PDB file of C-alpha atoms in Angstrom:
ATOM      1  CA  MET A 535     -11.667 -71.845 142.734  1.00 40.00           C
ATOM      2  CA  LEU A 536      -8.002 -70.780 141.421  1.00 38.00           C
ATOM      3  CA  GLN A 537      -6.696 -67.346 141.892  1.00 36.00           C
ATOM      4  CA  THR A 538      -3.230 -65.578 140.838  1.00 32.00           C
ATOM      5  CA  ILE A 539      -2.095 -63.283 143.455  1.00 35.00           C
ATOM      6  CA  GLY A 540       1.400 -61.095 143.386  1.00 35.00           C
ATOM      7  CA  VAL A 541       3.681 -61.767 146.070  1.00 34.00           C
ATOM      8  CA  ALA A 542       6.515 -59.033 146.395  1.00 37.00           C
ATOM      9  CA  GLY A 543       7.454 -59.127 142.816  1.00 35.00           C
ATOM     10  CA  ALA A 544       6.660 -62.792 142.153  1.00 36.00           C
ATOM     11  CA  LEU A 545       3.533 -64.670 141.438  1.00 35.00           C
ATOM     12  CA  GLY A 546       1.984 -67.478 143.573  1.00 38.00           C
ATOM     13  CA  LEU A 547      -0.921 -69.669 143.389  1.00 37.00           C
ATOM     14  CA  ALA A 548      -3.528 -70.090 146.014  1.00 40.00           C
ATOM     15  CA  SER A 549      -6.845 -72.033 146.040  1.00 41.00           C
ATOM     16  CA  GLY A 550      -9.737 -70.795 148.085  1.00 45.00           C
ATOM     17  CA  ALA A 551     -10.591 -67.680 150.127  1.00 45.00           C
ATOM     18  CA  ALA A 552      -9.185 -68.429 153.235  1.00 47.00           C
ATOM     19  CA  GLU A 553      -5.653 -69.219 151.583  1.00 48.00           C
ATOM     20  CA  VAL A 554      -5.701 -66.153 149.749  1.00 48.00           C
ATOM     21  CA  GLU A 555      -6.358 -64.140 152.801  1.00 53.00           C
ATOM     22  CA  THR A 556      -3.784 -65.889 155.096  1.00 59.00           C
ATOM     23  CA  GLU A 557      -1.275 -65.601 152.102  1.00 60.00           C
ATOM     24  CA  THR A 558      -1.914 -61.764 151.732  1.00 62.00           C
ATOM     25  CA  GLU A 559      -1.231 -61.223 155.683  1.00 61.00           C
ATOM     26  CA  ALA A 560       1.758 -63.024 155.127  1.00 56.00           C
ATOM     27  CA  THR A 561       2.877 -60.718 152.407  1.00 58.00           C
ATOM     28  CA  ALA A 562       1.568 -57.620 154.278  1.00 55.00           C
ATOM     29  CA  GLU A 563       3.880 -58.922 157.135  1.00 56.00           C
ATOM     30  CA  ALA A 564       6.695 -59.520 154.854  1.00 54.00           C
ATOM     31  CA  ALA A 565       6.407 -56.216 153.072  1.00 52.00           C
ATOM     32  CA  ALA A 566       6.403 -54.394 156.532  1.00 53.00           C
ATOM     33  CA  LEU A 567       9.393 -56.090 157.663  1.00 51.00           C
ATOM     34  CA  ASN A 568      11.249 -55.751 154.644  1.00 54.00           C
ATOM     35  CA  ARG A 569      11.161 -51.809 153.892  1.00 55.00           C
ATOM     36  CA  HIS A 570      14.463 -51.954 152.391  1.00 63.00           C
ATOM     37  CA  ASP A 571      15.601 -53.942 155.495  1.00 70.00           C
ATOM     38  CA  ALA A 572      15.225 -50.907 157.495  1.00 79.00           C
ATOM     39  CA  LEU A 573      15.397 -51.490 161.323  1.00 81.00           C
ATOM     40  CA  ARG A 574      12.285 -50.778 163.528  1.00 85.00           C
ATOM     41  CA  THR A 575      12.307 -48.843 166.590  1.00 89.00           C
ATOM     42  CA  GLY A 576      10.017 -50.818 168.563  1.00 91.00           C
ATOM     43  CA  ARG A 577      12.199 -53.737 169.468  1.00 92.00           C
ATOM     44  CA  PHE A 578      14.991 -53.160 172.041  1.00 95.00           C
ATOM     45  CA  GLU A 579      16.152 -54.152 175.320  1.00 96.00           C
ATOM     46  CA  VAL A 580      17.899 -52.407 178.242  1.00 98.00           C
ATOM     47  CA  GLU A 581      20.557 -53.801 180.646  1.00 98.00           C
ATOM     48  CA  LEU A 582      21.321 -51.859 183.865  1.00 97.00           C
ATOM     49  CA  ASP A 583      24.824 -53.645 185.380  1.00 97.00           C
ATOM     50  CA  GLY A 584      24.346 -56.484 182.723  1.00 96.00           C
ATOM     51  CA  GLU A 585      20.912 -57.426 184.000  1.00 96.00           C
ATOM     52  CA  ALA A 586      18.271 -57.462 181.770  1.00 95.00           C
ATOM     53  CA  VAL A 587      15.327 -55.048 182.993  1.00 95.00           C
ATOM     54  CA  SER A 588      11.876 -54.638 181.090  1.00 93.00           C
ATOM     55  CA  GLY A 589       9.112 -52.388 181.024  1.00 94.00           C
ATOM     56  CA  TRP A 590      11.090 -49.447 178.808  1.00 96.00           C
ATOM     57  CA  GLN A 591       8.611 -47.893 176.745  1.00 96.00           C
ATOM     58  CA  THR A 592      11.149 -45.232 175.324  1.00 97.00           C
ATOM     59  CA  VAL A 593      14.519 -44.525 175.250  1.00 98.00           C
ATOM     60  CA  THR A 594      16.032 -41.669 173.327  1.00 98.00           C
ATOM     61  CA  ILE A 595      19.693 -42.509 172.431  1.00 97.00           C
ATOM     62  CA  PRO A 596      21.447 -39.000 172.759  1.00 98.00           C
ATOM     63  CA  SER A 597      22.701 -37.050 169.894  1.00 97.00           C
ATOM     64  CA  ARG A 598      26.036 -35.828 169.510  1.00 94.00           C
ATOM     65  CA  SER A 599      27.509 -32.589 168.025  1.00 96.00           C
ATOM     66  CA  THR A 600      30.914 -31.440 167.196  1.00 96.00           C
ATOM     67  CA  GLU A 601      31.756 -27.805 167.570  1.00 96.00           C
ATOM     68  CA  GLN A 602      32.993 -25.740 164.551  1.00 95.00           C
ATOM     69  CA  ASP A 603      35.988 -23.330 164.599  1.00 93.00           C
ATOM     70  CA  GLU A 604      37.544 -21.039 162.107  1.00 90.00           C
ATOM     71  CA  TYR A 605      40.752 -19.780 161.432  1.00 86.00           C
ATOM     72  CA  ARG A 606      42.988 -17.976 158.842  1.00 84.00           C
ATOM     73  CA  GLU A 607      46.165 -18.758 157.337  1.00 82.00           C
ATOM     74  CA  GLY A 608      48.465 -15.874 157.204  1.00 78.00           C
ATOM     75  CA  ASN A 609      48.735 -15.804 153.364  1.00 80.00           C
ATOM     76  CA  ASP A 610      45.314 -16.462 152.632  1.00 75.00           C
ATOM     77  CA  ALA A 611      43.674 -14.043 154.967  1.00 73.00           C
ATOM     78  CA  ASP A 612      40.816 -13.774 152.666  1.00 82.00           C
ATOM     79  CA  TYR A 613      39.256 -17.151 153.524  1.00 85.00           C
ATOM     80  CA  GLU A 614      38.197 -18.866 156.613  1.00 88.00           C
ATOM     81  CA  LYS A 615      38.957 -22.609 157.110  1.00 88.00           C
ATOM     82  CA  LYS A 616      36.758 -24.583 159.080  1.00 92.00           C
ATOM     83  CA  VAL A 617      37.939 -27.289 161.580  1.00 94.00           C
ATOM     84  CA  TRP A 618      36.168 -29.154 164.331  1.00 95.00           C
ATOM     85  CA  GLY A 619      36.468 -28.948 167.847  1.00 94.00           C
ATOM     86  CA  GLN A 620      35.092 -30.747 170.999  1.00 94.00           C
ATOM     87  CA  THR A 621      32.142 -33.274 170.744  1.00 94.00           C
ATOM     88  CA  THR A 622      29.243 -33.122 173.119  1.00 94.00           C
ATOM     89  CA  PHE A 623      26.390 -35.503 173.806  1.00 96.00           C
ATOM     90  CA  ASP A 624      22.916 -34.941 174.999  1.00 97.00           C
ATOM     91  CA  ASP A 625      21.762 -36.773 177.997  1.00 98.00           C
ATOM     92  CA  LEU A 626      20.020 -40.372 177.622  1.00 98.00           C
ATOM     93  CA  GLU A 627      16.048 -40.151 178.118  1.00 98.00           C
ATOM     94  CA  MET A 628      14.130 -43.179 179.242  1.00 98.00           C
ATOM     95  CA  GLU A 629      10.760 -43.923 180.202  1.00 98.00           C
ATOM     96  CA  ARG A 630       9.661 -47.280 181.888  1.00 97.00           C
ATOM     97  CA  GLY A 631       6.447 -48.391 183.069  1.00 95.00           C
ATOM     98  CA  LEU A 632       6.564 -49.358 186.912  1.00 93.00           C
ATOM     99  CA  GLN A 633       6.762 -53.078 187.407  1.00 90.00           C
ATOM    100  CA  ARG A 634       5.182 -55.078 190.710  1.00 90.00           C
ATOM    101  CA  GLU A 635       8.496 -56.941 190.837  1.00 90.00           C
ATOM    102  CA  ASP A 636      11.192 -54.074 191.022  1.00 90.00           C
ATOM    103  CA  VAL A 637       8.763 -50.680 191.733  1.00 93.00           C
ATOM    104  CA  ASN A 638      11.809 -49.033 193.482  1.00 95.00           C
ATOM    105  CA  ARG A 639      14.628 -49.934 191.147  1.00 95.00           C
ATOM    106  CA  LEU A 640      14.978 -46.344 189.462  1.00 96.00           C
ATOM    107  CA  TYR A 641      13.919 -44.487 192.721  1.00 96.00           C
ATOM    108  CA  ASP A 642      16.345 -46.111 194.611  1.00 96.00           C
ATOM    109  CA  TRP A 643      19.062 -45.532 192.111  1.00 97.00           C
ATOM    110  CA  HIS A 644      18.431 -42.076 192.165  1.00 98.00           C
ATOM    111  CA  GLU A 645      18.263 -41.863 195.879  1.00 97.00           C
ATOM    112  CA  ALA A 646      21.879 -43.371 195.792  1.00 98.00           C
ATOM    113  CA  VAL A 647      22.964 -40.333 193.699  1.00 98.00           C
ATOM    114  CA  ARG A 648      21.373 -38.318 195.833  1.00 97.00           C
ATOM    115  CA  ALA A 649      22.971 -39.471 198.824  1.00 97.00           C
ATOM    116  CA  GLY A 650      26.668 -39.338 197.259  1.00 97.00           C
ATOM    117  CA  LYS A 651      26.942 -42.858 196.947  1.00 97.00           C
ATOM    118  CA  ALA A 652      29.192 -43.398 194.068  1.00 92.00           C
ATOM    119  CA  ASP A 653      29.444 -46.993 193.932  1.00 93.00           C
ATOM    120  CA  GLU A 654      25.759 -47.289 193.978  1.00 95.00           C
ATOM    121  CA  GLY A 655      25.095 -44.334 192.123  1.00 97.00           C
ATOM    122  CA  ARG A 656      26.838 -45.131 188.817  1.00 98.00           C
ATOM    123  CA  LYS A 657      25.946 -47.912 186.446  1.00 98.00           C
ATOM    124  CA  GLU A 658      26.564 -49.142 183.255  1.00 98.00           C
ATOM    125  CA  ILE A 659      23.697 -49.182 180.839  1.00 98.00           C
ATOM    126  CA  ALA A 660      23.717 -51.248 177.721  1.00 98.00           C
ATOM    127  CA  VAL A 661      20.394 -50.589 174.745  1.00 98.00           C
ATOM    128  CA  LYS A 662      20.113 -52.900 172.144  1.00 97.00           C
ATOM    129  CA  LEU A 663      18.162 -52.667 168.967  1.00 96.00           C
ATOM    130  CA  LEU A 664      17.115 -55.848 167.946  1.00 94.00           C
ATOM    131  CA  ASP A 665      16.226 -57.439 164.527  1.00 88.00           C
ATOM    132  CA  GLY A 666      12.481 -57.256 163.702  1.00 73.00           C
ATOM    133  CA  ARG A 667      12.353 -60.360 161.913  1.00 74.00           C
ATOM    134  CA  GLY A 668      10.648 -63.639 163.358  1.00 70.00           C
ATOM    135  CA  GLY A 669      10.187 -64.637 167.020  1.00 77.00           C
ATOM    136  CA  ASN A 670      13.346 -64.737 168.325  1.00 83.00           C
ATOM    137  CA  PRO A 671      14.977 -61.308 167.498  1.00 86.00           C
ATOM    138  CA  GLU A 672      18.868 -60.955 167.469  1.00 90.00           C
ATOM    139  CA  PRO A 673      20.607 -57.651 168.440  1.00 93.00           C
ATOM    140  CA  LEU A 674      22.158 -55.812 165.924  1.00 93.00           C
ATOM    141  CA  LEU A 675      23.463 -52.432 167.366  1.00 95.00           C
ATOM    142  CA  GLU A 676      24.146 -51.719 171.034  1.00 97.00           C
ATOM    143  CA  TRP A 677      24.806 -48.511 172.670  1.00 98.00           C
ATOM    144  CA  ARG A 678      26.642 -48.609 176.003  1.00 98.00           C
ATOM    145  CA  PHE A 679      26.806 -46.001 178.675  1.00 98.00           C
ATOM    146  CA  GLU A 680      29.768 -45.886 181.059  1.00 98.00           C
ATOM    147  CA  GLU A 681      29.617 -44.669 184.528  1.00 98.00           C
ATOM    148  CA  ALA A 682      25.955 -43.449 183.996  1.00 98.00           C
ATOM    149  CA  TRP A 683      24.087 -41.757 186.804  1.00 98.00           C
ATOM    150  CA  ILE A 684      20.320 -40.363 187.355  1.00 98.00           C
ATOM    151  CA  LYS A 685      20.618 -36.580 186.958  1.00 98.00           C
ATOM    152  CA  GLU A 686      16.621 -36.318 187.185  1.00 98.00           C
ATOM    153  CA  TYR A 687      13.932 -38.580 188.051  1.00 98.00           C
ATOM    154  CA  SER A 688      10.251 -37.984 187.196  1.00 97.00           C
ATOM    155  CA  PRO A 689       7.780 -40.140 189.258  1.00 96.00           C
ATOM    156  CA  PRO A 690       4.610 -41.501 187.385  1.00 94.00           C
ATOM    157  CA  GLU A 691       1.771 -39.000 186.838  1.00 93.00           C
ATOM    158  CA  LEU A 692      -1.535 -40.047 188.558  1.00 93.00           C
ATOM    159  CA  ASP A 693      -4.772 -39.656 186.886  1.00 91.00           C
ATOM    160  CA  ALA A 694      -8.006 -40.961 188.297  1.00 91.00           C
ATOM    161  CA  SER A 695      -9.680 -40.267 185.126  1.00 90.00           C
ATOM    162  CA  ALA A 696      -7.129 -42.025 182.978  1.00 86.00           C
ATOM    163  CA  ASP A 697      -8.609 -45.167 181.325  1.00 86.00           C
ATOM    164  CA  GLY A 698      -6.196 -48.295 181.799  1.00 83.00           C
ATOM    165  CA  ASP A 699      -2.892 -45.984 181.177  1.00 90.00           C
ATOM    166  CA  VAL A 700       0.148 -47.629 182.210  1.00 92.00           C
ATOM    167  CA  ALA A 701       2.050 -45.796 185.231  1.00 94.00           C
ATOM    168  CA  THR A 702       5.399 -44.486 183.830  1.00 96.00           C
ATOM    169  CA  GLU A 703       8.408 -42.993 185.210  1.00 97.00           C
ATOM    170  CA  SER A 704      11.341 -41.316 183.270  1.00 98.00           C
ATOM    171  CA  ILE A 705      14.757 -40.725 183.988  1.00 98.00           C
ATOM    172  CA  THR A 706      17.313 -38.399 182.409  1.00 98.00           C
ATOM    173  CA  VAL A 707      20.648 -39.841 182.383  1.00 98.00           C
ATOM    174  CA  ALA A 708      24.273 -38.274 182.366  1.00 98.00           C
ATOM    175  CA  PHE A 709      27.129 -40.445 181.688  1.00 97.00           C
ATOM    176  CA  ASP A 710      30.960 -40.476 180.802  1.00 96.00           C
ATOM    177  CA  ARG A 711      31.142 -41.931 177.787  1.00 96.00           C
ATOM    178  CA  MET A 712      28.865 -43.551 175.044  1.00 97.00           C
ATOM    179  CA  VAL A 713      30.011 -46.543 172.765  1.00 97.00           C
ATOM    180  CA  ARG A 714      27.884 -47.617 169.729  1.00 97.00           C
ATOM    181  CA  GLU A 715      28.900 -50.923 168.144  1.00 96.00           C
ATOM    182  CA  GLU A 716      27.242 -53.492 165.568  1.00 95.00           C
ATOM    183  CA  ILE A 717      26.978 -56.695 167.088  1.00 89.00           C
TER     184      ILE A 717
END
């Protein structure tokens, strides 16, 4: 049996039901990856002081906003001119599943901040957005947060009625400087 099926705007030939199903799955996966080549939010990695740290479930990259000021020129008092002022950043929000091998990593970091230990309390954070294609994703964008420190630590919420939920801890991070660059 010979069937003709459309594959992303082109026609292809397949024989047998198993081949049609496999090609259809491949077509669906290719279409999902190539939605106008939009990047996916689910593939990212986080480094603390250059060391990869796993288990992150969500990272909210801070938004930034620039203040607006107005002024009037002396001979044109009827109209205000708009100019920009200072730019500010929100905090970095991160949530991570507790890992057996480093269960105290974030807690100890926050303890160093609480104790006023400047050397241990400030870290460099890198968040890399990965290309969603293939089995070996490459970083495309990186946000670096310099002189970062935890200003709020939330331990996991424990619930005996939860069915297999992951114990997560979350942090709110302040930083001195954020740099975004294409890799």
